[in-house]
């Protein structure tokens, strides 16, 4: 089959690779109908996530049609149209039984690669380096889905493929970030980042009852989409974000701040320049401009919800959180806990994930799609690939 492969830093090629096979009775093989880029893929492409290997197939956000079923699968069948969360969960371990699916104790086949750094391994994820399981990704004609009874969700009739696609990762990640904020009537929520996850976090905060959502970014087309969703846009290159947030909240600060940016944040000032130099020299993995700003902005006793992907950050201001009494919630997405609810919200038109799909490419042109997505050319918010 054909697949988009990582061959080194910023070296992506569509190549012929072996077809996936049923390895365990709980597996299915999915014919990919749609797959999409994600901002966290850029950390892989830029060489900031270790343990990538030449020939690894990229892509963790996808939906498709089941074409082959393992003998132990009972809840889905050949021909079903399904969406699959990006983290792989067994459904049986203690963590899965407590809805902490991205912390699954079973789905990581190489836990020894994570334990020295994290203490305990997380779940495996499609196409996110061998430190996260080494699973082949979805920018391909076919993909193997382990634990299919837990990880495959039927897409209801009436919901388009492009809406279902983003319920694989962007939508549940964003919804989880808003859910972490324990939103109460009258709350103001600030969201750093208007990419796919940030926009889904903004829509989710509104669904959960936020009175006002403030969206922070620098790209006009992204801020325009945030405004179209009902958020108040702030361009961090045009205003002092901390001053603007104080003014918009009567001086108190947002009740909760969501970081949907991660380790490659853009910014201004000496601290940002320091981060860029240290990251370029591989002396730290993260540019923490957005995260530090969110920590300063959140009101005393508020909540900081971290969705951005981070590694090892230099100059992490823990004292800010401690002295202000801030509650910190963070995780990789527990998609299996949210997908059924999000499919219902999308079916009712309350959540509009398909708005993220601005550019479409056949799989053979997926490297071009990534280039456009990475450099935000032509207002590219997400590039969708059609194998």
XYZ file of C-alpha atoms in Angstrom:
387
model
C 0.000 0.000 0.000
C 1.006 3.666 -0.227
C 1.779 5.705 2.886
C 3.398 8.975 3.962
C 6.689 8.144 5.684
C 9.087 10.119 7.912
C 12.641 9.785 6.666
C 14.391 12.434 8.745
C 13.888 16.008 9.918
C 11.572 17.712 7.405
C 11.969 14.784 4.984
C 8.538 13.298 4.179
C 7.865 10.985 1.233
C 4.959 8.872 0.008
C 6.303 5.343 -0.366
C 5.141 1.776 -0.882
C 5.076 -0.118 2.446
C 3.751 -3.485 3.596
C -0.011 -3.818 4.101
C -1.066 -4.041 7.772
C -2.188 -7.452 9.035
C -4.359 -8.758 11.850
C -1.875 -9.517 14.650
C -4.245 -10.108 17.562
C -7.867 -11.335 17.762
C -9.000 -7.869 18.918
C -7.648 -6.143 15.773
C -9.444 -4.793 12.742
C -8.002 -3.430 9.517
C -9.445 -0.082 8.498
C -9.507 1.301 4.974
C -8.743 4.955 5.664
C -11.341 7.305 4.179
C -9.865 10.518 5.603
C -6.781 11.406 7.629
C -5.557 14.840 8.684
C -2.536 16.781 9.850
C -2.186 17.836 13.489
C -0.004 20.508 15.054
C 1.640 17.901 17.266
C 2.846 16.107 14.107
C 5.042 19.125 13.440
C 7.078 18.347 16.563
C 7.881 14.957 14.987
C 8.674 16.442 11.614
C 10.930 19.066 13.185
C 12.892 16.419 15.092
C 11.822 17.532 18.577
C 10.354 14.150 19.583
C 13.043 11.444 19.901
C 12.831 7.794 18.775
C 11.432 8.386 15.285
C 12.859 5.952 12.751
C 13.319 6.166 9.003
C 10.252 4.781 7.257
C 7.769 5.405 10.099
C 4.252 6.004 8.746
C 2.776 9.289 10.051
C -0.796 10.236 11.022
C -2.910 9.747 14.152
C -6.246 11.464 13.358
C -8.464 9.447 11.018
C -11.708 7.696 10.184
C -12.576 4.969 7.713
C -14.313 1.707 6.871
C -13.600 -1.664 8.461
C -12.468 -4.189 5.852
C -11.089 -7.049 7.979
C -12.042 -8.229 11.463
C -10.133 -10.299 14.034
C -11.892 -13.358 15.421
C -12.252 -11.781 18.894
C -14.044 -8.614 17.739
C -17.760 -8.558 18.579
C -19.020 -4.943 18.553
C -18.049 -3.822 15.048
C -18.060 -5.599 11.727
C -16.780 -5.409 8.186
C -18.320 -2.468 6.322
C -18.856 -0.279 9.409
C -17.930 3.421 9.047
C -16.023 4.330 12.202
C -13.902 7.004 13.837
C -10.940 5.997 16.019
C -9.358 8.042 18.874
C -5.664 8.658 18.438
C -4.628 6.985 21.710
C -5.008 3.212 21.821
C -6.877 1.804 24.828
C -7.529 -1.803 25.847
C -10.775 -1.029 27.695
C -9.962 -3.530 30.444
C -7.132 -2.177 32.621
C -7.595 -0.017 35.765
C -6.971 3.206 33.841
C -9.456 2.403 31.066
C -12.030 1.386 33.677
C -11.610 4.884 35.191
C -11.990 6.707 31.821
C -8.267 7.568 31.720
C -7.807 5.989 28.323
C -4.599 7.722 27.230
C -2.956 6.230 30.336
C -3.895 2.652 29.369
C -1.561 0.135 31.002
C -1.796 -2.397 28.169
C -1.490 -0.746 24.767
C 2.159 0.377 24.937
C 4.271 -2.486 23.555
C 7.600 -0.901 24.520
C 7.119 0.601 28.020
C 10.832 0.427 28.752
C 11.313 3.405 26.400
C 9.102 5.662 28.564
C 9.614 4.452 32.109
C 13.028 6.117 32.670
C 11.522 9.516 31.773
C 7.936 9.285 33.054
C 8.112 6.645 35.766
C 5.165 4.759 34.267
C 4.320 4.327 30.575
C 1.335 5.955 28.878
C -0.899 4.357 26.286
C 0.347 3.795 22.788
C -0.620 6.232 20.050
C -0.660 5.880 16.297
C 2.450 7.271 14.623
C 3.947 9.196 17.496
C 7.487 7.854 17.715
C 8.634 4.575 19.241
C 8.611 6.139 22.712
C 4.812 6.114 22.325
C 4.510 2.579 21.030
C 5.844 2.674 17.470
C 2.420 2.050 15.902
C 2.064 2.708 12.177
C -0.038 5.761 11.372
C -3.063 6.652 9.293
C -1.592 8.640 6.422
C -1.904 5.419 4.462
C -4.416 3.374 2.544
C -4.965 0.999 5.472
C -4.234 0.991 9.209
C -4.375 -1.713 11.904
C -6.632 -0.795 14.843
C -5.964 -2.849 18.006
C -8.684 -3.332 20.671
C -11.327 -2.503 18.072
C -14.305 -3.076 20.366
C -13.029 -0.258 22.612
C -11.507 2.039 20.020
C -13.855 1.982 17.009
C -16.963 4.198 17.206
C -19.734 3.948 14.616
C -20.327 7.193 12.732
C -24.089 7.846 12.721
C -25.966 8.275 9.462
C -26.319 11.957 8.687
C -22.851 12.904 9.908
C -20.340 13.685 7.167
C -16.913 12.055 7.006
C -15.174 15.404 7.604
C -17.132 16.027 10.800
C -16.339 12.534 12.049
C -12.657 12.871 11.110
C -11.854 15.526 13.716
C -13.709 13.623 16.443
C -10.694 11.314 16.309
C -8.392 13.836 18.029
C -8.916 17.615 17.731
C -12.482 17.635 19.033
C -12.046 15.302 22.045
C -8.770 16.992 22.967
C -10.420 20.412 22.879
C -13.523 19.201 24.702
C -11.425 17.539 27.402
C -9.523 20.806 27.906
C -12.785 22.687 28.430
C -14.158 19.913 30.630
C -11.068 20.227 32.851
C -12.093 23.858 33.573
C -15.245 22.841 35.488
C -17.037 25.726 33.799
C -19.669 27.532 35.872
C -22.339 29.989 34.768
C -20.723 33.378 34.041
C -17.187 32.023 33.584
C -14.713 33.612 31.183
C -12.362 31.187 29.458
C -9.205 32.239 27.585
C -7.748 29.882 24.992
C -4.195 30.240 23.650
C -4.059 28.911 20.084
C -6.647 28.908 17.288
C -5.507 25.771 15.509
C -7.784 22.763 15.351
C -7.554 21.867 19.047
C -7.848 25.472 20.216
C -10.933 26.104 18.086
C -12.556 22.909 19.335
C -11.741 23.920 22.917
C -13.442 27.269 22.292
C -16.606 25.681 20.883
C -16.608 23.153 23.707
C -16.313 25.850 26.373
C -19.418 27.489 24.904
C -21.270 24.153 24.860
C -20.357 23.695 28.528
C -21.761 27.102 29.473
C -18.974 29.690 29.373
C -20.314 33.237 29.276
C -17.384 34.478 27.226
C -14.509 32.799 25.396
C -11.389 34.767 24.437
C -9.223 33.386 21.619
C -5.509 34.306 21.366
C -3.451 33.828 18.193
C -1.665 35.910 15.561
C -3.024 34.603 12.229
C -5.985 36.660 10.916
C -7.738 33.688 9.313
C -7.603 31.686 12.548
C -8.817 34.599 14.622
C -11.607 35.106 12.077
C -12.677 31.472 12.483
C -12.634 31.877 16.268
C -14.825 34.961 15.942
C -17.159 33.020 13.625
C -17.512 30.432 16.387
C -18.478 33.224 18.809
C -15.171 33.888 20.605
C -13.560 37.284 21.238
C -10.307 37.337 19.212
C -7.015 38.790 20.522
C -3.979 39.178 18.243
C -0.948 38.849 20.523
C 1.212 40.787 18.059
C -1.108 43.800 18.276
C -2.000 44.004 21.970
C -0.468 43.267 25.358
C -2.347 40.059 26.082
C -2.154 40.319 29.877
C -3.417 43.904 29.854
C -6.173 43.033 27.378
C -7.349 40.052 29.452
C -7.482 42.177 32.605
C -9.537 44.763 30.785
C -11.930 42.126 29.406
C -12.445 40.557 32.843
C -12.833 43.632 35.031
C -9.264 43.293 36.302
C -9.749 39.803 37.798
C -8.389 37.628 34.987
C -9.977 34.670 33.179
C -11.547 32.004 35.382
C -9.685 29.389 33.378
C -6.938 29.450 30.778
C -6.428 26.720 28.184
C -3.044 26.247 26.509
C -3.662 24.694 23.082
C -0.252 25.684 21.692
C 2.553 23.534 23.083
C 6.288 23.374 22.677
C 6.688 25.446 19.487
C 4.903 28.600 20.659
C 5.470 31.888 18.850
C 5.932 35.055 20.835
C 7.853 38.238 21.416
C 10.437 39.522 23.870
C 13.730 38.342 25.388
C 12.297 35.223 27.028
C 11.004 33.985 23.670
C 14.390 34.690 22.028
C 16.094 32.741 24.850
C 13.752 29.775 24.258
C 14.361 29.785 20.502
C 18.128 29.674 20.919
C 18.042 26.903 23.528
C 15.591 24.834 21.477
C 17.670 25.240 18.311
C 20.718 23.979 20.235
C 18.673 21.075 21.713
C 19.380 22.398 25.236
C 15.634 22.294 25.961
C 12.662 20.958 23.996
C 10.089 23.679 24.622
C 9.294 27.270 23.784
C 6.950 28.049 26.665
C 5.724 31.534 25.801
C 2.027 30.686 25.650
C 2.088 28.489 28.755
C 3.905 31.055 30.897
C 1.515 33.770 29.700
C -1.512 31.635 30.583
C -0.067 31.021 34.059
C 0.291 34.751 34.643
C -3.117 35.607 33.171
C -5.355 33.147 35.019
C -7.176 34.634 38.001
C -6.203 33.715 41.550
C -7.762 30.371 42.403
C -8.498 29.706 38.739
C -7.756 26.712 36.519
C -4.981 26.127 34.017
C -5.789 23.451 31.440
C -2.791 22.303 29.404
C -3.455 20.580 26.071
C -0.253 21.534 24.241
C 2.433 18.877 23.859
C 5.517 19.529 26.020
C 8.805 17.857 26.789
C 11.373 19.388 29.155
C 10.788 23.109 29.730
C 13.410 25.458 31.077
C 12.325 28.282 33.405
C 8.966 26.840 34.494
C 7.487 29.374 36.981
C 6.042 26.962 39.527
C 5.848 29.738 42.122
C 3.238 31.540 40.024
C 0.904 28.561 40.260
C 1.579 27.906 43.935
C 1.186 31.470 45.162
C -2.000 32.055 43.142
C -3.569 28.755 44.169
C -4.091 27.665 40.572
C -5.514 24.228 39.790
C -3.642 22.552 36.944
C -5.328 19.904 34.801
C -3.564 18.246 31.900
C -3.522 15.026 29.905
C -3.247 13.563 26.498
C -6.802 13.131 25.273
C -9.023 10.439 26.796
C -10.944 10.245 23.517
C -12.934 7.098 24.225
C -14.627 8.927 27.133
C -15.848 11.765 24.911
C -16.413 10.454 21.364
C -20.057 9.285 21.793
C -21.075 12.665 23.275
C -19.183 14.595 20.580
C -20.826 12.601 17.785
C -24.199 13.679 19.234
C -23.131 17.349 19.514
C -21.901 17.260 15.908
C -25.067 15.560 14.687
C -27.131 18.353 16.288
C -24.892 21.040 14.743
C -23.678 22.329 18.124
C -20.116 21.295 17.293
C -18.832 21.933 13.754
C -15.521 20.088 13.352
C -15.630 20.080 9.541
C -14.897 23.827 9.627
C -11.288 22.881 10.371
C -10.841 21.263 6.950
C -9.541 24.082 4.764
C -7.392 22.120 2.275
C -7.704 18.667 0.744
C -5.093 16.514 -0.988
C -4.824 12.999 -2.388
C -2.435 10.878 -0.324
C 0.202 11.120 -3.057
C 0.401 14.891 -2.403
C 0.385 14.662 1.398
C 3.981 15.911 1.773
C 2.894 19.066 -0.057
C -0.089 19.270 2.296
C 2.192 19.118 5.329
C 4.397 21.875 3.907
C 1.354 24.094 3.434
C 0.033 23.225 6.909
C 3.362 23.831 8.621
C 3.941 27.209 7.021
C 0.250 28.305 7.266
C 0.214 28.963 3.519
C -3.067 30.066 1.957
C -4.696 30.166 5.388
C -4.276 26.414 5.839
C -5.866 25.403 9.141
C -5.881 21.646 8.550
C -4.881 19.605 5.487
C -7.068 16.549 4.884
C -5.704 13.541 2.979
C -7.842 11.167 0.945
C -6.064 7.841 0.315
